[in-house]
Amino acid sequence: METSQEWETVIGLEIHTQLATKSKIFSGAATAYGAEPNTQACAVDLGLPGVLPVLNEQAVTMAVKFGLAIEAEIAPYSVFARKNYFYPDLPKGYQISQFELPIVGNGHLDIDVDGTTKRIGITRAHLEEDAGKSLHENFHGMSGIDLNRAGTPLLEIVSEPEMRSAKEAVAYMRKIHELVRYLGICDGNMQEGSFRCDANVSVRPLGQQQFGTRAEIKNINSFKFVEKAINHEVERQIELIENGGKVVQETRLYDSVKDETRSMRSKEEANDYRYFPDPDLLPVFISEEFKSQIKAQLPELPNARKQRFREQYQLDDENAGILTASRQLADYFELVVKESACEAKLCANWITGDLVAALNKADLDITESPVNTQRLAGLLLRINDNTISGKIAKQVFELMWQSSSTADEIIAEKGLKQITDSGAIETIIDKIIADNPDQVEQYLSGKDKVFAFFVGQVMKEMQGKANPAEVNKMLKAKLK
C-alpha cells in the first residue's frame, strides 16, 4: 500500500553516488574495488597525526558536471566541514563533508510515472568522503575494519520531499542513476555500493499541509528494495498512528529477507554532529570560466537524446525510452543504424527485443554483449535484402550469440538462405492444397482464419526458408 484515501505519503531521497575518480577525494590512494582489506588506505585515509588532505580537482569537476545537468545553481564559493561522530570505521573521528555551503544548490529532474511527467526538486548536492567498512563475518565475537573505502569521493544528492509514492521514488532514483552514468561520473554499480540511497518517509492526513514525523531508511542498494522498504514503512506508520501510537524520528534499516524495516537508532539532528569548517581545507571557488569549460564537455543528455531519437528515427516513445536509458545502449543503436544502413525501426526492434532479452537472460551489460554492432548490422542486412526471413534470423542470432561467426557464415554453413524461387514455392503450395480439401472448402466458404493454416503448412514443408511475402501472395492467388 502506498497511499489510501485518508493518508498521503511524503518521500525524499538522499542518494550517495560514488564518483568515478581513480584516486580518493583527499589523498592519492586508489579507489579500485575488490582489493585486499586495508591495502588501499594511506596515512591521510587513516587519519594519522600531521597529515593534510588535498582536494581532488576531478571530484569537483564531476560535481559541477552533475549540477549543470540538473540546471542547478553552482556555488561560486563552497566550504568543506567536519561532521563529528564516533564509529569504528571512521578513523579520524569525523567525516569531511559539506554543510552550510554545498557545491551544488537548487536544481530539478523530471520523472515519468504512468504517462505523467512530474518535476522533482533537488535541494542540493554536496561532496564528501566515504567511511570505511565494518566486517562481521569470520570474526568470532569481534568486528574487522576495512579502510579501503575510507576517503572515496561521494556526491550526496538530496531531493525535496516531493515524491508521493514508492513508484515515484523508484522512477526518480532510476533517473538519477541513468544521468550519473550518462555523465560518466559514476559506474552506478549498486552491488558494489557505488550507488545507494537513504529514504526519508512520512505520512500525513490527506489535505494536510504540515509534514508528518519522518523515519529515515538507511543504505538501500537496489530499486526493488527501495520500493519494498518504502511501502513497508508507509504501512507501518499508518498502522501505528491508527492504533493510537506516534511515529518517532529515527533511523531504520530495511531487512530484505523479512521484508520489514527495524529501528537502528534515534535520528540525529545537525547540531549533534557539531559541524564546523575544516581548518585544513581551503574554500572552493568556481569561476564562470570553469563552469563554461565543463558545460562544453557535457554529453547529449537522456531527455534530449530521447527526443532526437523520436524525431530523427521516427521511433515510438517506448523504444526511444529503452534505447536512451543507457548511454552505451544508445551509442550501440546509432552504430548499428549507421553500419547496416537499414531502417532505424528494424534496428530498434531487434535491439530492444532479441538483444536486450539475451543480455538480461545472461545478466550482461550492453558493453559485454557477445554480438557487437558490426555482426548485428550484418544480420539485419540479410533480413533487409530478403536473404533470410525474420523467423530464420532469430535462429541465426542465437548461433551468433554462442559463437564468433558472422550472419553470412552461419547462413552459408547451415543452408538457411531464404527460398525466393516462385517455382519451388508453387510446387509445395499445390501439394498442400491437394492434401487438404476440407480446409480449402472452409476457406472458400468464408472462414478466412484457415488461411494461416496453409501458410504454416507451406513454411513447415520448406523448413521456414520460404519468403513469407511470396507465400502469402501465391496462396491468395491459388485459393481464389
Short mmCIF file of C-alpha atoms in Angstrom, two decimals:
data_model
loop_
_atom_site.label_atom_id
_atom_site.label_comp_id
_atom_site.label_asym_id
_atom_site.label_seq_id
_atom_site.Cartn_x
_atom_site.Cartn_y
_atom_site.Cartn_z
CA MET A 1 0.00 0.00 0.00
CA GLU A 2 1.39 3.42 -0.89
CA THR A 3 -1.47 5.78 -0.06
CA SER A 4 -5.04 5.26 0.95
CA GLN A 5 -7.98 7.68 0.80
CA GLU A 6 -7.14 9.01 4.27
CA TRP A 7 -3.35 9.22 4.09
CA GLU A 8 -0.73 10.78 1.85
CA THR A 9 2.86 9.57 1.63
CA VAL A 10 5.74 12.07 1.61
CA ILE A 11 9.16 10.87 0.43
CA GLY A 12 12.54 12.49 -0.01
CA LEU A 13 15.67 10.64 -1.11
CA GLU A 14 19.35 11.17 -0.28
CA ILE A 15 21.33 9.39 -2.98
CA HIS A 16 25.02 8.61 -2.40
CA THR A 17 26.89 8.47 -5.69
CA GLN A 18 30.47 7.22 -5.66
CA LEU A 19 32.42 9.37 -8.10
CA ALA A 20 34.46 7.53 -10.74
CA THR A 21 37.83 9.07 -9.87
CA LYS A 22 40.98 6.95 -9.91
CA SER A 23 42.12 8.28 -6.51
CA LYS A 24 40.36 9.37 -3.32
CA ILE A 25 38.91 12.79 -2.63
CA PHE A 26 41.67 13.99 -0.27
CA SER A 27 44.53 11.55 -0.93
CA GLY A 28 46.34 9.75 -3.76
CA ALA A 29 45.20 6.27 -2.63
CA ALA A 30 43.42 4.15 -5.25
CA THR A 31 39.62 3.76 -5.31
CA ALA A 32 39.58 0.44 -7.25
CA TYR A 33 37.03 -2.05 -5.91
CA GLY A 34 37.89 -5.50 -4.61
CA ALA A 35 41.40 -5.08 -3.20
CA GLU A 36 42.52 -6.98 -0.09
CA PRO A 37 41.33 -5.20 3.11
CA ASN A 38 43.37 -2.16 4.16
CA THR A 39 45.74 -2.28 1.17
CA GLN A 40 44.34 0.97 -0.32
CA ALA A 41 44.34 3.18 2.76
CA CYS A 42 47.18 5.69 3.11
CA ALA A 43 48.21 7.90 6.04
CA VAL A 44 45.61 10.56 5.09
CA ASP A 45 42.77 7.98 4.96
CA LEU A 46 43.90 6.54 8.32
CA GLY A 47 43.83 9.98 9.94
CA LEU A 48 47.40 9.73 11.21
CA PRO A 49 48.75 12.81 13.08
CA GLY A 50 50.29 15.54 10.96
CA VAL A 51 48.77 14.58 7.59
CA LEU A 52 46.97 17.13 5.43
CA PRO A 53 44.13 16.48 2.97
CA VAL A 54 44.44 17.79 -0.60
CA LEU A 55 41.24 18.16 -2.64
CA ASN A 56 40.92 16.06 -5.82
CA GLU A 57 40.06 18.51 -8.64
CA GLN A 58 38.40 15.73 -10.68
CA ALA A 59 35.79 15.25 -7.93
CA VAL A 60 34.96 18.97 -8.10
CA THR A 61 34.66 18.78 -11.90
CA MET A 62 32.28 15.82 -11.65
CA ALA A 63 30.10 17.58 -9.06
CA VAL A 64 29.84 20.69 -11.26
CA LYS A 65 29.05 18.50 -14.28
CA PHE A 66 26.13 16.96 -12.36
CA GLY A 67 24.93 20.37 -11.20
CA LEU A 68 24.88 21.76 -14.74
CA ALA A 69 22.99 18.67 -15.99
CA ILE A 70 20.14 19.26 -13.48
CA GLU A 71 20.13 23.02 -14.20
CA ALA A 72 21.18 23.72 -10.62
CA GLU A 73 22.87 26.70 -9.02
CA ILE A 74 26.63 26.13 -8.86
CA ALA A 75 28.04 27.83 -5.76
CA PRO A 76 30.84 30.25 -6.64
CA TYR A 77 32.13 29.65 -3.08
CA SER A 78 31.74 26.40 -1.13
CA VAL A 79 33.29 25.10 2.07
CA PHE A 80 34.22 21.69 3.47
CA ALA A 81 33.15 20.95 7.03
CA ARG A 82 33.90 18.33 9.65
CA LYS A 83 30.96 16.16 10.64
CA ASN A 84 31.92 14.80 14.04
CA TYR A 85 30.81 11.38 15.25
CA PHE A 86 32.44 8.25 16.54
CA TYR A 87 32.22 4.99 14.63
CA PRO A 88 34.86 2.24 14.36
CA ASP A 89 35.22 2.61 10.57
CA LEU A 90 35.78 6.40 10.81
CA PRO A 91 39.45 6.64 11.85
CA LYS A 92 39.63 10.45 12.19
CA GLY A 93 36.55 10.64 14.42
CA TYR A 94 34.94 12.95 11.85
CA GLN A 95 33.86 12.83 8.21
CA ILE A 96 34.83 15.61 5.82
CA SER A 97 31.62 16.75 4.13
CA GLN A 98 29.84 19.99 3.19
CA PHE A 99 27.11 21.51 5.30
CA GLU A 100 26.05 25.14 5.05
CA LEU A 101 27.80 25.91 1.75
CA PRO A 102 27.49 22.92 -0.66
CA ILE A 103 28.94 23.00 -4.17
CA VAL A 104 25.56 22.38 -5.93
CA GLY A 105 22.39 24.23 -4.94
CA ASN A 106 18.78 24.08 -6.12
CA GLY A 107 18.10 22.05 -9.28
CA HIS A 108 15.47 19.68 -10.64
CA LEU A 109 14.82 16.47 -12.51
CA ASP A 110 11.72 15.38 -14.45
CA ILE A 111 10.36 11.86 -13.97
CA ASP A 112 7.69 9.95 -15.92
CA VAL A 113 5.22 7.80 -13.97
CA ASP A 114 2.20 6.18 -15.64
CA GLY A 115 2.42 8.54 -18.61
CA THR A 116 2.58 11.68 -16.46
CA THR A 117 5.66 13.91 -16.15
CA LYS A 118 6.45 15.31 -12.72
CA ARG A 119 9.23 17.68 -11.72
CA ILE A 120 11.16 16.75 -8.56
CA GLY A 121 13.20 19.47 -6.90
CA ILE A 122 16.78 18.77 -5.87
CA THR A 123 17.74 20.74 -2.78
CA ARG A 124 21.49 20.30 -3.00
CA ALA A 125 24.35 18.00 -3.94
CA HIS A 126 27.47 18.07 -1.82
CA LEU A 127 30.87 16.43 -1.88
CA GLU A 128 32.05 14.24 0.97
CA GLU A 129 34.33 11.32 1.78
CA ASP A 130 33.02 7.81 2.37
CA ALA A 131 33.72 5.94 5.61
CA GLY A 132 35.37 2.53 5.87
CA LYS A 133 33.52 -0.73 6.30
CA SER A 134 32.91 -2.95 9.34
CA LEU A 135 33.29 -6.67 8.66
CA HIS A 136 31.36 -9.11 10.85
CA GLU A 137 31.92 -12.42 9.07
CA ASN A 138 34.85 -14.67 10.07
CA PHE A 139 35.44 -12.69 13.25
CA HIS A 140 34.28 -14.61 16.32
CA GLY A 141 33.00 -12.17 18.91
CA MET A 142 34.74 -9.26 17.14
CA SER A 143 34.39 -7.00 14.11
CA GLY A 144 37.04 -6.34 11.50
CA ILE A 145 37.61 -2.93 9.92
CA ASP A 146 38.47 -2.43 6.23
CA LEU A 147 39.50 1.15 5.47
CA ASN A 148 39.94 0.71 1.70
CA ARG A 149 36.71 2.66 1.12
CA ALA A 150 37.61 5.45 3.57
CA GLY A 151 38.12 8.68 1.64
CA THR A 152 36.38 7.50 -1.53
CA PRO A 153 34.67 10.56 -3.10
CA LEU A 154 30.90 10.73 -2.83
CA LEU A 155 28.37 13.17 -4.23
CA GLU A 156 25.31 13.15 -1.96
CA ILE A 157 22.22 14.25 -3.90
CA VAL A 158 19.35 15.43 -1.70
CA SER A 159 15.85 15.73 -3.15
CA GLU A 160 12.96 17.84 -1.95
CA PRO A 161 10.25 15.78 -0.15
CA GLU A 162 8.11 15.89 -3.30
CA MET A 163 7.57 12.20 -4.11
CA ARG A 164 4.17 10.82 -3.15
CA SER A 165 4.58 7.09 -3.77
CA ALA A 166 7.22 4.37 -3.80
CA LYS A 167 6.74 4.20 -7.57
CA GLU A 168 7.70 7.88 -7.93
CA ALA A 169 10.71 7.36 -5.67
CA VAL A 170 11.96 4.46 -7.81
CA ALA A 171 11.41 6.48 -11.01
CA TYR A 172 13.44 9.36 -9.54
CA MET A 173 16.21 7.06 -8.34
CA ARG A 174 16.39 5.38 -11.77
CA LYS A 175 16.57 8.79 -13.44
CA ILE A 176 19.49 9.88 -11.24
CA HIS A 177 21.19 6.51 -11.88
CA GLU A 178 20.74 6.97 -15.64
CA LEU A 179 22.05 10.55 -15.50
CA VAL A 180 25.24 9.91 -13.49
CA ARG A 181 26.14 7.03 -15.84
CA TYR A 182 25.46 9.24 -18.91
CA LEU A 183 27.75 11.89 -17.46
CA GLY A 184 30.44 9.26 -16.78
CA ILE A 185 30.79 10.42 -13.16
CA CYS A 186 29.68 7.12 -11.56
CA ASP A 187 29.59 3.50 -12.73
CA GLY A 188 26.23 3.03 -10.96
CA ASN A 189 27.19 -0.43 -9.67
CA MET A 190 24.71 -1.00 -6.86
CA GLN A 191 26.10 -4.42 -5.87
CA GLU A 192 29.48 -2.82 -5.13
CA GLY A 193 27.87 0.10 -3.27
CA SER A 194 28.70 2.76 -5.87
CA PHE A 195 25.10 3.93 -5.88
CA ARG A 196 22.86 3.71 -2.80
CA CYS A 197 20.22 5.79 -1.08
CA ASP A 198 18.58 6.74 2.19
CA ALA A 199 14.81 7.25 2.04
CA ASN A 200 13.04 9.75 4.31
CA VAL A 201 9.44 8.57 4.65
CA SER A 202 6.46 10.10 6.45
CA VAL A 203 2.67 10.08 6.17
CA ARG A 204 0.08 12.78 6.78
CA PRO A 205 -3.72 13.01 6.57
CA LEU A 206 -4.77 13.75 3.02
CA GLY A 207 -5.12 17.51 2.54
CA GLN A 208 -2.87 18.43 5.48
CA GLN A 209 -0.03 20.81 4.60
CA GLN A 210 2.19 20.10 7.59
CA PHE A 211 4.58 17.16 7.22
CA GLY A 212 4.33 14.15 9.50
CA THR A 213 7.26 12.81 11.55
CA ARG A 214 9.69 11.06 9.23
CA ALA A 215 11.78 7.94 9.55
CA GLU A 216 14.98 7.55 7.56
CA ILE A 217 15.66 4.15 5.99
CA LYS A 218 19.43 3.79 5.51
CA ASN A 219 21.63 2.35 2.77
CA ILE A 220 19.19 0.77 0.31
CA ASN A 221 21.12 -0.55 -2.69
CA SER A 222 18.53 -1.75 -5.22
CA PHE A 223 15.48 -0.28 -6.96
CA LYS A 224 13.37 -3.25 -5.87
CA PHE A 225 14.33 -2.84 -2.22
CA VAL A 226 13.66 0.92 -2.29
CA GLU A 227 10.08 0.24 -3.41
CA LYS A 228 9.57 -2.56 -0.88
CA ALA A 229 11.17 -0.65 2.01
CA ILE A 230 9.07 2.48 1.40
CA ASN A 231 5.82 0.53 1.02
CA HIS A 232 6.50 -1.40 4.23
CA GLU A 233 7.41 1.77 6.15
CA VAL A 234 4.25 3.54 4.94
CA GLU A 235 2.08 0.65 6.14
CA ARG A 236 3.93 0.56 9.47
CA GLN A 237 3.45 4.29 10.11
CA ILE A 238 -0.24 4.31 9.14
CA GLU A 239 -0.97 1.26 11.29
CA LEU A 240 0.93 2.81 14.23
CA ILE A 241 -0.97 6.12 14.03
CA GLU A 242 -4.38 4.48 13.51
CA ASN A 243 -3.76 2.34 16.62
CA GLY A 244 -3.14 5.44 18.74
CA GLY A 245 0.67 5.43 18.60
CA LYS A 246 3.14 8.08 17.42
CA VAL A 247 5.85 7.91 14.77
CA VAL A 248 9.24 8.79 16.26
CA GLN A 249 12.01 10.41 14.26
CA GLU A 250 14.60 7.67 13.90
CA THR A 251 16.94 5.84 11.56
CA ARG A 252 15.73 2.42 10.42
CA LEU A 253 17.22 -0.45 8.42
CA TYR A 254 15.40 -2.47 5.76
CA ASP A 255 15.64 -6.25 6.13
CA SER A 256 15.08 -7.67 2.62
CA VAL A 257 14.81 -11.25 3.91
CA LYS A 258 11.96 -10.46 6.33
CA ASP A 259 10.65 -7.59 4.16
CA GLU A 260 10.44 -5.19 7.10
CA THR A 261 12.13 -2.11 8.49
CA ARG A 262 13.51 -2.11 12.02
CA SER A 263 14.79 0.58 14.34
CA MET A 264 18.53 1.29 14.25
CA ARG A 265 18.96 4.48 16.31
CA SER A 266 17.21 7.74 17.12
CA LYS A 267 17.64 10.28 14.32
CA GLU A 268 20.41 12.78 14.90
CA GLU A 269 19.98 16.47 14.17
CA ALA A 270 22.67 18.58 12.50
CA ASN A 271 23.77 20.06 15.83
CA ASP A 272 24.51 16.53 17.13
CA TYR A 273 27.36 16.37 14.62
CA ARG A 274 28.94 19.68 15.73
CA TYR A 275 29.69 20.73 12.15
CA PHE A 276 32.44 23.32 11.70
CA PRO A 277 34.55 24.40 8.69
CA ASP A 278 37.55 22.12 8.15
CA PRO A 279 40.65 24.21 9.02
CA ASP A 280 42.87 22.02 6.79
CA LEU A 281 40.95 22.69 3.56
CA LEU A 282 40.65 25.95 1.66
CA PRO A 283 37.23 27.13 0.38
CA VAL A 284 36.43 26.10 -3.21
CA PHE A 285 35.99 28.93 -5.74
CA ILE A 286 34.19 28.10 -9.01
CA SER A 287 34.64 30.68 -11.76
CA GLU A 288 32.26 31.29 -14.65
CA GLU A 289 35.07 30.28 -17.00
CA PHE A 290 35.44 26.91 -15.21
CA LYS A 291 31.68 26.32 -15.45
CA SER A 292 31.71 27.18 -19.17
CA GLN A 293 34.53 24.72 -19.83
CA ILE A 294 32.64 21.91 -18.09
CA LYS A 295 29.37 22.80 -19.81
CA ALA A 296 31.11 22.40 -23.16
CA GLN A 297 32.09 18.85 -22.16
CA LEU A 298 28.55 17.72 -21.29
CA PRO A 299 27.26 14.86 -23.46
CA GLU A 300 23.80 14.87 -25.04
CA LEU A 301 21.59 14.20 -22.01
CA PRO A 302 18.96 11.41 -21.86
CA ASN A 303 15.85 13.57 -22.37
CA ALA A 304 17.37 15.44 -25.32
CA ARG A 305 18.59 12.18 -26.89
CA LYS A 306 15.20 10.53 -26.43
CA GLN A 307 13.52 13.47 -28.18
CA ARG A 308 16.07 13.32 -31.03
CA PHE A 309 15.55 9.57 -31.46
CA ARG A 310 11.80 10.14 -31.79
CA GLU A 311 12.27 12.86 -34.40
CA GLN A 312 15.33 11.62 -36.33
CA TYR A 313 14.49 7.92 -36.37
CA GLN A 314 10.68 8.10 -36.05
CA LEU A 315 10.77 5.78 -33.01
CA ASP A 316 7.84 5.42 -30.64
CA ASP A 317 8.13 6.56 -27.00
CA GLU A 318 8.74 3.07 -25.66
CA ASN A 319 11.65 2.19 -27.97
CA ALA A 320 13.19 5.66 -27.68
CA GLY A 321 12.95 5.37 -23.87
CA ILE A 322 14.55 1.92 -23.70
CA LEU A 323 17.38 2.86 -26.07
CA THR A 324 18.29 6.10 -24.29
CA ALA A 325 18.07 4.70 -20.74
CA SER A 326 21.75 3.83 -21.12
CA ARG A 327 24.29 5.95 -22.96
CA GLN A 328 26.09 2.79 -24.11
CA LEU A 329 22.88 1.23 -25.48
CA ALA A 330 22.01 4.45 -27.33
CA ASP A 331 25.53 4.51 -28.83
CA TYR A 332 25.18 0.83 -29.84
CA PHE A 333 21.87 1.57 -31.61
CA GLU A 334 23.25 4.51 -33.58
CA LEU A 335 26.26 2.47 -34.70
CA VAL A 336 24.01 -0.39 -35.90
CA VAL A 337 21.86 2.07 -37.89
CA LYS A 338 24.99 3.57 -39.45
CA GLU A 339 26.73 0.24 -40.18
CA SER A 340 23.68 -1.56 -41.56
CA ALA A 341 22.07 1.38 -43.40
CA CYS A 342 18.78 -0.38 -42.54
CA GLU A 343 15.57 1.27 -41.42
CA ALA A 344 16.01 2.58 -37.85
CA LYS A 345 12.79 0.88 -36.68
CA LEU A 346 14.13 -2.55 -37.71
CA CYS A 347 17.36 -1.88 -35.78
CA ALA A 348 15.46 -0.59 -32.73
CA ASN A 349 13.08 -3.57 -32.67
CA TRP A 350 15.94 -6.05 -32.79
CA ILE A 351 17.99 -4.27 -30.13
CA THR A 352 15.13 -3.66 -27.67
CA GLY A 353 13.72 -7.13 -28.38
CA ASP A 354 16.09 -10.05 -29.04
CA LEU A 355 19.35 -8.39 -27.99
CA VAL A 356 18.11 -6.88 -24.70
CA ALA A 357 16.29 -10.14 -23.85
CA ALA A 358 19.51 -12.13 -24.41
CA LEU A 359 21.53 -9.65 -22.33
CA ASN A 360 19.02 -9.80 -19.47
CA LYS A 361 18.95 -13.61 -19.55
CA ALA A 362 22.76 -13.74 -19.40
CA ASP A 363 22.87 -10.88 -16.83
CA LEU A 364 25.17 -8.87 -19.09
CA ASP A 365 25.50 -5.16 -19.78
CA ILE A 366 25.43 -3.90 -23.38
CA THR A 367 29.18 -3.26 -23.11
CA GLU A 368 29.65 -7.02 -22.55
CA SER A 369 27.43 -8.15 -25.46
CA PRO A 370 28.89 -11.16 -27.36
CA VAL A 371 27.28 -9.74 -30.52
CA ASN A 372 28.94 -6.45 -31.46
CA THR A 373 27.44 -3.74 -33.68
CA GLN A 374 29.09 -4.96 -36.90
CA ARG A 375 27.78 -8.51 -36.52
CA LEU A 376 24.24 -7.40 -35.68
CA ALA A 377 24.32 -4.97 -38.61
CA GLY A 378 25.34 -7.89 -40.86
CA LEU A 379 22.33 -9.91 -39.67
CA LEU A 380 19.90 -7.03 -40.25
CA LEU A 381 21.27 -6.55 -43.77
CA ARG A 382 20.32 -10.15 -44.61
CA ILE A 383 16.78 -9.60 -43.31
CA ASN A 384 16.57 -6.39 -45.27
CA ASP A 385 17.64 -7.94 -48.60
CA ASN A 386 15.37 -10.99 -48.09
CA THR A 387 18.27 -13.44 -47.84
CA ILE A 388 16.61 -14.77 -44.65
CA SER A 389 13.20 -14.32 -43.05
CA GLY A 390 12.65 -12.74 -39.64
CA LYS A 391 11.97 -16.17 -38.17
CA ILE A 392 15.21 -17.67 -39.52
CA ALA A 393 17.04 -14.53 -38.35
CA LYS A 394 16.17 -15.44 -34.76
CA GLN A 395 17.90 -18.82 -35.20
CA VAL A 396 20.92 -17.11 -36.77
CA PHE A 397 21.06 -14.62 -33.88
CA GLU A 398 21.11 -17.44 -31.30
CA LEU A 399 24.02 -19.08 -33.15
CA MET A 400 25.83 -15.73 -33.36
CA TRP A 401 25.37 -15.28 -29.59
CA GLN A 402 27.07 -18.62 -28.99
CA SER A 403 29.96 -18.14 -31.43
CA SER A 404 32.12 -15.55 -33.15
CA SER A 405 30.69 -16.32 -36.61
CA THR A 406 29.05 -13.67 -38.77
CA ALA A 407 25.47 -13.96 -40.02
CA ASP A 408 26.73 -14.70 -43.56
CA GLU A 409 28.94 -17.52 -42.30
CA ILE A 410 26.09 -19.13 -40.33
CA ILE A 411 23.58 -18.76 -43.20
CA ALA A 412 26.03 -20.46 -45.61
CA GLU A 413 27.08 -23.19 -43.16
CA LYS A 414 23.53 -24.12 -42.12
CA GLY A 415 21.94 -23.65 -45.54
CA LEU A 416 19.45 -21.13 -44.21
CA LYS A 417 19.17 -18.90 -47.29
CA GLN A 418 15.58 -17.93 -47.97
CA ILE A 419 13.88 -19.59 -50.95
CA THR A 420 12.54 -16.94 -53.27
CA ASP A 421 12.20 -19.24 -56.32
CA SER A 422 8.47 -18.96 -57.11
CA GLY A 423 8.50 -22.27 -58.96
CA ALA A 424 9.72 -24.21 -55.91
CA ILE A 425 7.20 -22.41 -53.65
CA GLU A 426 4.35 -23.07 -56.13
CA THR A 427 5.08 -26.81 -56.18
CA ILE A 428 4.74 -27.00 -52.38
CA ILE A 429 1.59 -24.85 -52.34
CA ASP A 430 -0.08 -27.11 -54.94
CA LYS A 431 0.77 -30.16 -52.82
CA ILE A 432 -0.61 -28.60 -49.59
CA ILE A 433 -3.86 -27.56 -51.32
CA ALA A 434 -4.29 -31.03 -52.85
CA ASP A 435 -3.68 -32.74 -49.46
CA ASN A 436 -6.16 -30.58 -47.52
CA PRO A 437 -9.51 -30.39 -49.40
CA ASP A 438 -11.55 -29.85 -46.22
CA GLN A 439 -9.57 -26.76 -45.27
CA VAL A 440 -9.83 -25.45 -48.84
CA GLU A 441 -13.61 -25.78 -48.63
CA GLN A 442 -13.71 -23.98 -45.27
CA TYR A 443 -11.61 -21.11 -46.62
CA LEU A 444 -13.74 -20.77 -49.76
CA SER A 445 -16.89 -20.73 -47.60
CA GLY A 446 -15.62 -17.57 -45.85
CA LYS A 447 -13.54 -18.87 -42.94
CA ASP A 448 -10.57 -16.55 -43.51
CA LYS A 449 -8.70 -17.76 -40.42
CA VAL A 450 -7.96 -21.05 -42.20
CA PHE A 451 -5.53 -19.10 -44.42
CA ALA A 452 -2.97 -19.11 -41.57
CA PHE A 453 -3.12 -22.94 -41.60
CA PHE A 454 -2.00 -23.03 -45.25
CA VAL A 455 0.81 -20.51 -44.60
CA GLY A 456 2.01 -22.60 -41.65
CA GLN A 457 1.96 -25.84 -43.66
CA VAL A 458 3.95 -24.32 -46.53
CA MET A 459 6.54 -22.80 -44.18
CA LYS A 460 6.82 -26.12 -42.32
CA GLU A 461 7.32 -28.05 -45.55
CA MET A 462 10.01 -25.60 -46.64
CA GLN A 463 11.69 -25.56 -43.18
CA GLY A 464 10.91 -21.88 -42.70
CA LYS A 465 13.07 -20.86 -45.65
CA ALA A 466 10.33 -19.64 -47.98
CA ASN A 467 9.85 -15.92 -48.40
CA PRO A 468 6.70 -15.25 -46.29
CA ALA A 469 5.51 -12.39 -48.51
CA GLU A 470 5.81 -14.58 -51.62
CA VAL A 471 3.98 -17.47 -49.88
CA ASN A 472 1.08 -15.20 -48.87
CA LYS A 473 0.80 -13.69 -52.34
CA MET A 474 0.84 -17.05 -54.16
CA LEU A 475 -1.57 -18.75 -51.73
CA LYS A 476 -4.12 -15.97 -52.12
CA ALA A 477 -3.93 -16.37 -55.92
CA LYS A 478 -4.30 -20.15 -55.74
CA LEU A 479 -7.20 -20.16 -53.26
CA LYS A 480 -9.49 -17.86 -55.24
#
